[in-house]
Amino acid sequence: MLARNVLRTARASRFSTAPGRFASSLVFLEQKGGKLNDQALTAVTAAKAVGGDIAGIVIGSSADVAKAVEEAKGIEGLSKIYSSASDAYANNVAENVAPLLAKVIPDKLISHLFGAHTAAAKNIFPRLAGLLEVSQISDITAVKGEDTFQRPIYAGNAILTLKSSDKDKYKIITVRGTAFDKAKKEGGSAAVEEVAATDASSPTKFVSEEIVVSSRPDLASAAKVVSGGRALKSQENFEKVLDPLADALGAAVGASRAAVDAGYADNSLQVGQTGKVVAPELYIAIGISGAIQHLAGMKDSKLIVAINKDADAPIFQVADVGLVADLFDAVPELVKELGGK
Amino acid sequence: MFATRPARANILVPVKRAIDYAVKIRIAKDGKGVDTNVKYSMNPFDEIAMEEAVRMKEKDKDHKITAITVGPAKAIDTLRTALAMGADNAIHVQVGDNDIVEPLAVAQIIKKIAERDGNDLIIAGKQAIDDDTGATGGMLAGLLNWPQAQFASKLEVSKDGAVKVIREIDGGLETLETKLPLVVTTDLRLNEPRYPSLPNIMKAKKKKSEAIKPADLGVDITPRLETISVENPPERQGGGKVESVQELVAKLKEAGVI
């Protein structure tokens, strides 16, 4: 409290936020191989909605940090980029990264930490919240005030508005990417400040990763998504039926949990409460019944199209355009109509 | 030091009583929560955690499994399910029917128990399907300053306490090596939980369950986050059906998406 009061006195005149209130936000600018994760730009937008001063932080191995900082400097709305490099920070190992954030946040008088609700933040942020003994506010969809936020609960079937109390000295927040626009990557000119790396003595070691390589757009940010469910019946069908349609539309491919569990699609393609949340311009659900866990991941899409044999499938209750048909006939026909192969 | 670690792992599995995943929830009249007069069951990710612990024990009988829940009187049912799945004993941290216990308080409670009972492996679900916060396991690892293996889809614990884990990350999978003591959180594909058999349900009734209050552990469960409101999400109206692929294409053109 003392630190924040001092800060308020020192800087209150510089900002035009509501009188008597002050926020100083830090945005976790997730990077991989020196490239920023675009989702972090949505966390910048959420931080802007809180108001006050906003800094970013880039953490990783030396080579990656050098590259990512160059990219981060240009982000509009950031006054400063903190950077910290250590081999222990490569691959976002939470045991090493969380203590660094736990040091930076009090040292730099940060009140709010924002990050996109990605696998990396979902791993690092709770550990950090534990280290700082504060709550975590996960997957927010709206900022209603400096300490008031909205987030979906019960698989998106209810919207909770919550107010954080003074007991939580630091607000640790992850942001639902599809609910906020991305901040611009140009126009900013943030100063860069290096932060000394913290001790990393955890026994946890990164061994390897296996990333599904695809020529298609990234599922989480694609403008169009074609998703398949259990009705595709096999992995071979999944690819044979969905790939030409995805190619014809320039869409990403998604899947229901049933399709992933049956081994038709890789689990990184899963859309839903426990997978990715998407909100594209166009979402085509093919052979997906529309369980609430799946709807949680796609019902904010602008236009939902459903192709399903079962006229009573729940997916038709949310679909803007529904076609009751056998997908094995309808999808190839659709591809043909779209001028694909 | 790890060479001398006993093969026996003292496993703690936190389980939560949550509204059943198949229930279509309704907003409560006061607009501060949801209608709770519905079917409850064990949070699905916790079933997976329980199953993983039981599978470890099936491979090595020396492991000990304790199920723990923080919840109202009715949460005893969730513990009974855990015992019937194969937990050796259970701890019920009792709170009032209307108490909201936030992830931080739950993590603080479990930390105290783990320290008291000398647990060295905690297997928790990656998130509860009611509040969808997904923070308790990570907070617990932070509070205890133990390593963590979140969103695990494969877990191998060796006799010497070395751990290999495959995790689900954005875009694919990641392999980590770490050591006990450890907090693991489960992802869907870690395993397929069993149904408790009738004989096991009967046997579970004889197993020990300890009742304790948060205050006994010195943990303050007063919420730090105030619920302002709980509302229905904006409703989507189905737009009706079309008869043919041609009509579908016409609708897509009309909407300007192709």
PDB file of N, CA, C and O in Angstrom, chain B residues 84-112:
ATOM      1  N   ALA B  84     -14.428 -44.656  -3.604  1.00  0.00           N
ATOM      2  CA  ALA B  84     -14.879 -45.817  -4.376  1.00  0.00           C
ATOM      3  C   ALA B  84     -14.010 -46.032  -5.613  1.00  0.00           C
ATOM      4  O   ALA B  84     -13.854 -47.155  -6.092  1.00  0.00           O
ATOM      5  N   MET B  85     -13.419 -44.951  -6.132  1.00  0.00           N
ATOM      6  CA  MET B  85     -12.510 -45.099  -7.277  1.00  0.00           C
ATOM      7  C   MET B  85     -11.174 -45.702  -6.830  1.00  0.00           C
ATOM      8  O   MET B  85     -10.450 -46.260  -7.656  1.00  0.00           O
ATOM      9  N   GLY B  86     -10.831 -45.537  -5.546  1.00  0.00           N
ATOM     10  CA  GLY B  86      -9.585 -46.155  -5.093  1.00  0.00           C
ATOM     11  C   GLY B  86      -8.747 -45.337  -4.124  1.00  0.00           C
ATOM     12  O   GLY B  86      -7.650 -45.767  -3.758  1.00  0.00           O
ATOM     13  N   ALA B  87      -9.228 -44.170  -3.694  1.00  0.00           N
ATOM     14  CA  ALA B  87      -8.481 -43.415  -2.679  1.00  0.00           C
ATOM     15  C   ALA B  87      -8.456 -44.222  -1.383  1.00  0.00           C
ATOM     16  O   ALA B  87      -9.405 -44.955  -1.089  1.00  0.00           O
ATOM     17  N   ASP B  88      -7.353 -44.101  -0.617  1.00  0.00           N
ATOM     18  CA  ASP B  88      -7.235 -44.846   0.635  1.00  0.00           C
ATOM     19  C   ASP B  88      -7.991 -44.168   1.764  1.00  0.00           C
ATOM     20  O   ASP B  88      -8.543 -44.823   2.630  1.00  0.00           O
ATOM     21  N   ASN B  89      -7.942 -42.859   1.786  1.00  0.00           N
ATOM     22  CA  ASN B  89      -8.671 -42.113   2.811  1.00  0.00           C
ATOM     23  C   ASN B  89      -9.022 -40.735   2.271  1.00  0.00           C
ATOM     24  O   ASN B  89      -8.624 -40.383   1.147  1.00  0.00           O
ATOM     25  N   ALA B  90      -9.793 -39.979   3.046  1.00  0.00           N
ATOM     26  CA  ALA B  90     -10.320 -38.720   2.534  1.00  0.00           C
ATOM     27  C   ALA B  90     -10.279 -37.643   3.609  1.00  0.00           C
ATOM     28  O   ALA B  90     -10.324 -37.945   4.808  1.00  0.00           O
ATOM     29  N   ILE B  91     -10.158 -36.398   3.146  1.00  0.00           N
ATOM     30  CA  ILE B  91     -10.205 -35.249   4.056  1.00  0.00           C
ATOM     31  C   ILE B  91     -11.289 -34.299   3.557  1.00  0.00           C
ATOM     32  O   ILE B  91     -11.275 -33.893   2.394  1.00  0.00           O
ATOM     33  N   HIS B  92     -12.221 -33.977   4.429  1.00  0.00           N
ATOM     34  CA  HIS B  92     -13.280 -33.038   4.068  1.00  0.00           C
ATOM     35  C   HIS B  92     -13.045 -31.724   4.822  1.00  0.00           C
ATOM     36  O   HIS B  92     -13.188 -31.667   6.033  1.00  0.00           O
ATOM     37  N   VAL B  93     -12.665 -30.711   4.090  1.00  0.00           N
ATOM     38  CA  VAL B  93     -12.501 -29.387   4.689  1.00  0.00           C
ATOM     39  C   VAL B  93     -13.852 -28.699   4.562  1.00  0.00           C
ATOM     40  O   VAL B  93     -14.273 -28.305   3.475  1.00  0.00           O
ATOM     41  N   GLN B  94     -14.535 -28.617   5.700  1.00  0.00           N
ATOM     42  CA  GLN B  94     -15.948 -28.232   5.676  1.00  0.00           C
ATOM     43  C   GLN B  94     -16.138 -26.721   5.688  1.00  0.00           C
ATOM     44  O   GLN B  94     -15.565 -26.014   6.520  1.00  0.00           O
ATOM     45  N   VAL B  95     -16.988 -26.274   4.773  1.00  0.00           N
ATOM     46  CA  VAL B  95     -17.379 -24.859   4.748  1.00  0.00           C
ATOM     47  C   VAL B  95     -18.901 -24.796   4.682  1.00  0.00           C
ATOM     48  O   VAL B  95     -19.561 -25.818   4.448  1.00  0.00           O
ATOM     49  N   GLY B  96     -19.451 -23.608   4.878  1.00  0.00           N
ATOM     50  CA  GLY B  96     -20.907 -23.447   4.876  1.00  0.00           C
ATOM     51  C   GLY B  96     -21.483 -23.621   3.481  1.00  0.00           C
ATOM     52  O   GLY B  96     -20.776 -23.515   2.476  1.00  0.00           O
ATOM     53  N   ASP B  97     -22.788 -23.900   3.425  1.00  0.00           N
ATOM     54  CA  ASP B  97     -23.453 -24.121   2.139  1.00  0.00           C
ATOM     55  C   ASP B  97     -23.332 -22.921   1.203  1.00  0.00           C
ATOM     56  O   ASP B  97     -23.315 -23.071  -0.009  1.00  0.00           O
ATOM     57  N   ASN B  98     -23.283 -21.723   1.785  1.00  0.00           N
ATOM     58  CA  ASN B  98     -23.251 -20.533   0.936  1.00  0.00           C
ATOM     59  C   ASN B  98     -21.870 -19.896   0.820  1.00  0.00           C
ATOM     60  O   ASN B  98     -21.721 -18.840   0.211  1.00  0.00           O
ATOM     61  N   ASP B  99     -20.881 -20.553   1.409  1.00  0.00           N
ATOM     62  CA  ASP B  99     -19.525 -19.995   1.318  1.00  0.00           C
ATOM     63  C   ASP B  99     -18.963 -20.168  -0.087  1.00  0.00           C
ATOM     64  O   ASP B  99     -19.047 -21.257  -0.663  1.00  0.00           O
ATOM     65  N   ILE B 100     -18.392 -19.104  -0.604  1.00  0.00           N
ATOM     66  CA  ILE B 100     -17.634 -19.217  -1.849  1.00  0.00           C
ATOM     67  C   ILE B 100     -16.166 -19.295  -1.447  1.00  0.00           C
ATOM     68  O   ILE B 100     -15.656 -18.390  -0.785  1.00  0.00           O
ATOM     69  N   VAL B 101     -15.520 -20.397  -1.784  1.00  0.00           N
ATOM     70  CA  VAL B 101     -14.101 -20.525  -1.454  1.00  0.00           C
ATOM     71  C   VAL B 101     -13.311 -20.363  -2.754  1.00  0.00           C
ATOM     72  O   VAL B 101     -13.413 -21.180  -3.667  1.00  0.00           O
ATOM     73  N   GLU B 102     -12.567 -19.292  -2.834  1.00  0.00           N
ATOM     74  CA  GLU B 102     -11.841 -18.975  -4.072  1.00  0.00           C
ATOM     75  C   GLU B 102     -10.598 -19.855  -4.221  1.00  0.00           C
ATOM     76  O   GLU B 102     -10.075 -20.380  -3.226  1.00  0.00           O
ATOM     77  N   PRO B 103     -10.099 -19.977  -5.458  1.00  0.00           N
ATOM     78  CA  PRO B 103      -8.929 -20.834  -5.703  1.00  0.00           C
ATOM     79  C   PRO B 103      -7.747 -20.549  -4.765  1.00  0.00           C
ATOM     80  O   PRO B 103      -7.105 -21.483  -4.298  1.00  0.00           O
ATOM     81  N   LEU B 104      -7.484 -19.287  -4.460  1.00  0.00           N
ATOM     82  CA  LEU B 104      -6.342 -18.988  -3.587  1.00  0.00           C
ATOM     83  C   LEU B 104      -6.534 -19.619  -2.208  1.00  0.00           C
ATOM     84  O   LEU B 104      -5.602 -20.224  -1.666  1.00  0.00           O
ATOM     85  N   ALA B 105      -7.746 -19.504  -1.661  1.00  0.00           N
ATOM     86  CA  ALA B 105      -8.019 -20.089  -0.335  1.00  0.00           C
ATOM     87  C   ALA B 105      -7.926 -21.604  -0.391  1.00  0.00           C
ATOM     88  O   ALA B 105      -7.379 -22.243   0.516  1.00  0.00           O
ATOM     89  N   VAL B 106      -8.456 -22.195  -1.471  1.00  0.00           N
ATOM     90  CA  VAL B 106      -8.366 -23.654  -1.624  1.00  0.00           C
ATOM     91  C   VAL B 106      -6.889 -24.073  -1.669  1.00  0.00           C
ATOM     92  O   VAL B 106      -6.479 -25.023  -0.997  1.00  0.00           O
ATOM     93  N   ALA B 107      -6.094 -23.322  -2.437  1.00  0.00           N
ATOM     94  CA  ALA B 107      -4.666 -23.646  -2.552  1.00  0.00           C
ATOM     95  C   ALA B 107      -3.976 -23.501  -1.198  1.00  0.00           C
ATOM     96  O   ALA B 107      -3.131 -24.324  -0.825  1.00  0.00           O
ATOM     97  N   GLN B 108      -4.349 -22.470  -0.433  1.00  0.00           N
ATOM     98  CA  GLN B 108      -3.744 -22.268   0.891  1.00  0.00           C
ATOM     99  C   GLN B 108      -4.093 -23.425   1.835  1.00  0.00           C
ATOM    100  O   GLN B 108      -3.254 -23.878   2.609  1.00  0.00           O
ATOM    101  N   ILE B 109      -5.345 -23.885   1.733  1.00  0.00           N
ATOM    102  CA  ILE B 109      -5.780 -25.007   2.564  1.00  0.00           C
ATOM    103  C   ILE B 109      -5.010 -26.276   2.197  1.00  0.00           C
ATOM    104  O   ILE B 109      -4.477 -26.973   3.060  1.00  0.00           O
ATOM    105  N   ILE B 110      -4.937 -26.560   0.901  1.00  0.00           N
ATOM    106  CA  ILE B 110      -4.281 -27.801   0.462  1.00  0.00           C
ATOM    107  C   ILE B 110      -2.792 -27.768   0.800  1.00  0.00           C
ATOM    108  O   ILE B 110      -2.198 -28.779   1.174  1.00  0.00           O
ATOM    109  N   LYS B 111      -2.197 -26.570   0.705  1.00  0.00           N
ATOM    110  CA  LYS B 111      -0.780 -26.437   1.076  1.00  0.00           C
ATOM    111  C   LYS B 111      -0.575 -26.880   2.528  1.00  0.00           C
ATOM    112  O   LYS B 111       0.336 -27.652   2.835  1.00  0.00           O
ATOM    113  N   LYS B 112      -1.437 -26.386   3.416  1.00  0.00           N
ATOM    114  CA  LYS B 112      -1.302 -26.720   4.846  1.00  0.00           C
ATOM    115  C   LYS B 112      -1.418 -28.223   5.067  1.00  0.00           C
ATOM    116  O   LYS B 112      -0.684 -28.813   5.857  1.00  0.00           O
TER     117      LYS B 112
END
